[in-house]
């Protein structure tokens, strides 16, 4: 079972990368079952899931030391 501190670390890591922005770091903790949603004015306006080609392209670029924004 994952501890609450692990969830907090994952969320803080994502927020830090989002604010910088550094997409490779944003997806570094993602698993296929995880989903991040941005809520603005009470509506979800962006959903990030690691289940598409974009994720794999960013993941590969991250391994190569590139930052795709």
Short mmCIF file of C-alpha atoms in Angstrom, two decimals:
data_model
loop_
_atom_site.label_atom_id
_atom_site.label_comp_id
_atom_site.label_asym_id
_atom_site.label_seq_id
_atom_site.Cartn_x
_atom_site.Cartn_y
_atom_site.Cartn_z
CA UNK A 1 0.00 0.00 0.00
CA UNK A 2 1.26 3.47 -0.87
CA UNK A 3 1.61 5.84 2.06
CA UNK A 4 0.04 9.29 2.07
CA UNK A 5 3.53 10.84 2.07
CA UNK A 6 4.20 9.18 -1.28
CA UNK A 7 1.06 10.71 -2.78
CA UNK A 8 2.05 14.11 -1.39
CA UNK A 9 5.55 13.80 -2.90
CA UNK A 10 4.12 12.85 -6.29
CA UNK A 11 1.71 15.80 -6.27
CA UNK A 12 4.37 18.27 -5.09
CA UNK A 13 6.77 17.00 -7.78
CA UNK A 14 4.10 17.50 -10.45
CA UNK A 15 3.21 21.00 -9.25
CA UNK A 16 6.87 22.04 -9.10
CA UNK A 17 7.45 20.78 -12.64
CA UNK A 18 4.22 22.42 -13.87
CA UNK A 19 5.24 25.79 -12.44
CA UNK A 20 8.75 25.69 -13.95
CA UNK A 21 7.59 24.23 -16.62
CA UNK A 22 9.35 20.91 -17.12
CA UNK A 23 7.13 18.32 -18.74
CA UNK A 24 9.57 15.44 -18.37
CA UNK A 25 9.43 15.88 -14.60
CA UNK A 26 5.65 16.32 -14.72
CA UNK A 27 5.20 12.83 -16.09
CA UNK A 28 8.07 11.12 -14.26
CA UNK A 29 5.81 9.72 -11.53
CA UNK A 30 2.88 8.85 -13.75
CA UNK A 31 1.56 5.34 -14.00
CA UNK A 32 -0.99 4.25 -16.58
CA UNK A 33 -3.69 4.37 -13.92
CA UNK A 34 -3.04 7.95 -12.82
CA UNK A 35 -4.74 11.03 -14.17
CA UNK A 36 -4.14 14.71 -13.41
CA UNK A 37 -6.95 17.17 -13.99
CA UNK A 38 -6.89 20.96 -13.99
CA UNK A 39 -10.07 22.52 -12.68
CA UNK A 40 -10.78 26.13 -13.63
CA UNK A 41 -14.01 27.92 -12.76
CA UNK A 42 -15.43 24.64 -11.51
CA UNK A 43 -14.84 22.80 -14.79
CA UNK A 44 -12.15 20.36 -15.84
CA UNK A 45 -10.31 22.08 -18.70
CA UNK A 46 -7.27 19.81 -18.99
CA UNK A 47 -6.66 16.14 -18.30
CA UNK A 48 -3.21 14.57 -18.45
CA UNK A 49 -2.94 10.81 -18.76
CA UNK A 50 0.09 8.69 -19.58
CA UNK A 51 -1.83 6.58 -22.08
CA UNK A 52 -1.12 8.31 -25.35
CA UNK A 53 1.73 8.81 -27.84
CA UNK A 54 2.47 12.27 -26.44
CA UNK A 55 3.40 10.74 -23.08
CA UNK A 56 5.87 8.31 -24.65
CA UNK A 57 7.47 11.05 -26.77
CA UNK A 58 7.92 13.29 -23.72
CA UNK A 59 9.19 10.40 -21.62
CA UNK A 60 11.84 9.55 -24.23
CA UNK A 61 12.86 13.20 -24.58
CA UNK A 62 13.17 13.43 -20.82
CA UNK A 63 15.58 10.48 -20.80
CA UNK A 64 17.65 12.28 -23.42
CA UNK A 65 17.82 15.41 -21.25
CA UNK A 66 15.48 17.46 -23.42
CA UNK A 67 12.61 19.55 -22.09
CA UNK A 68 9.52 19.72 -24.27
CA UNK A 69 7.14 22.53 -23.41
#
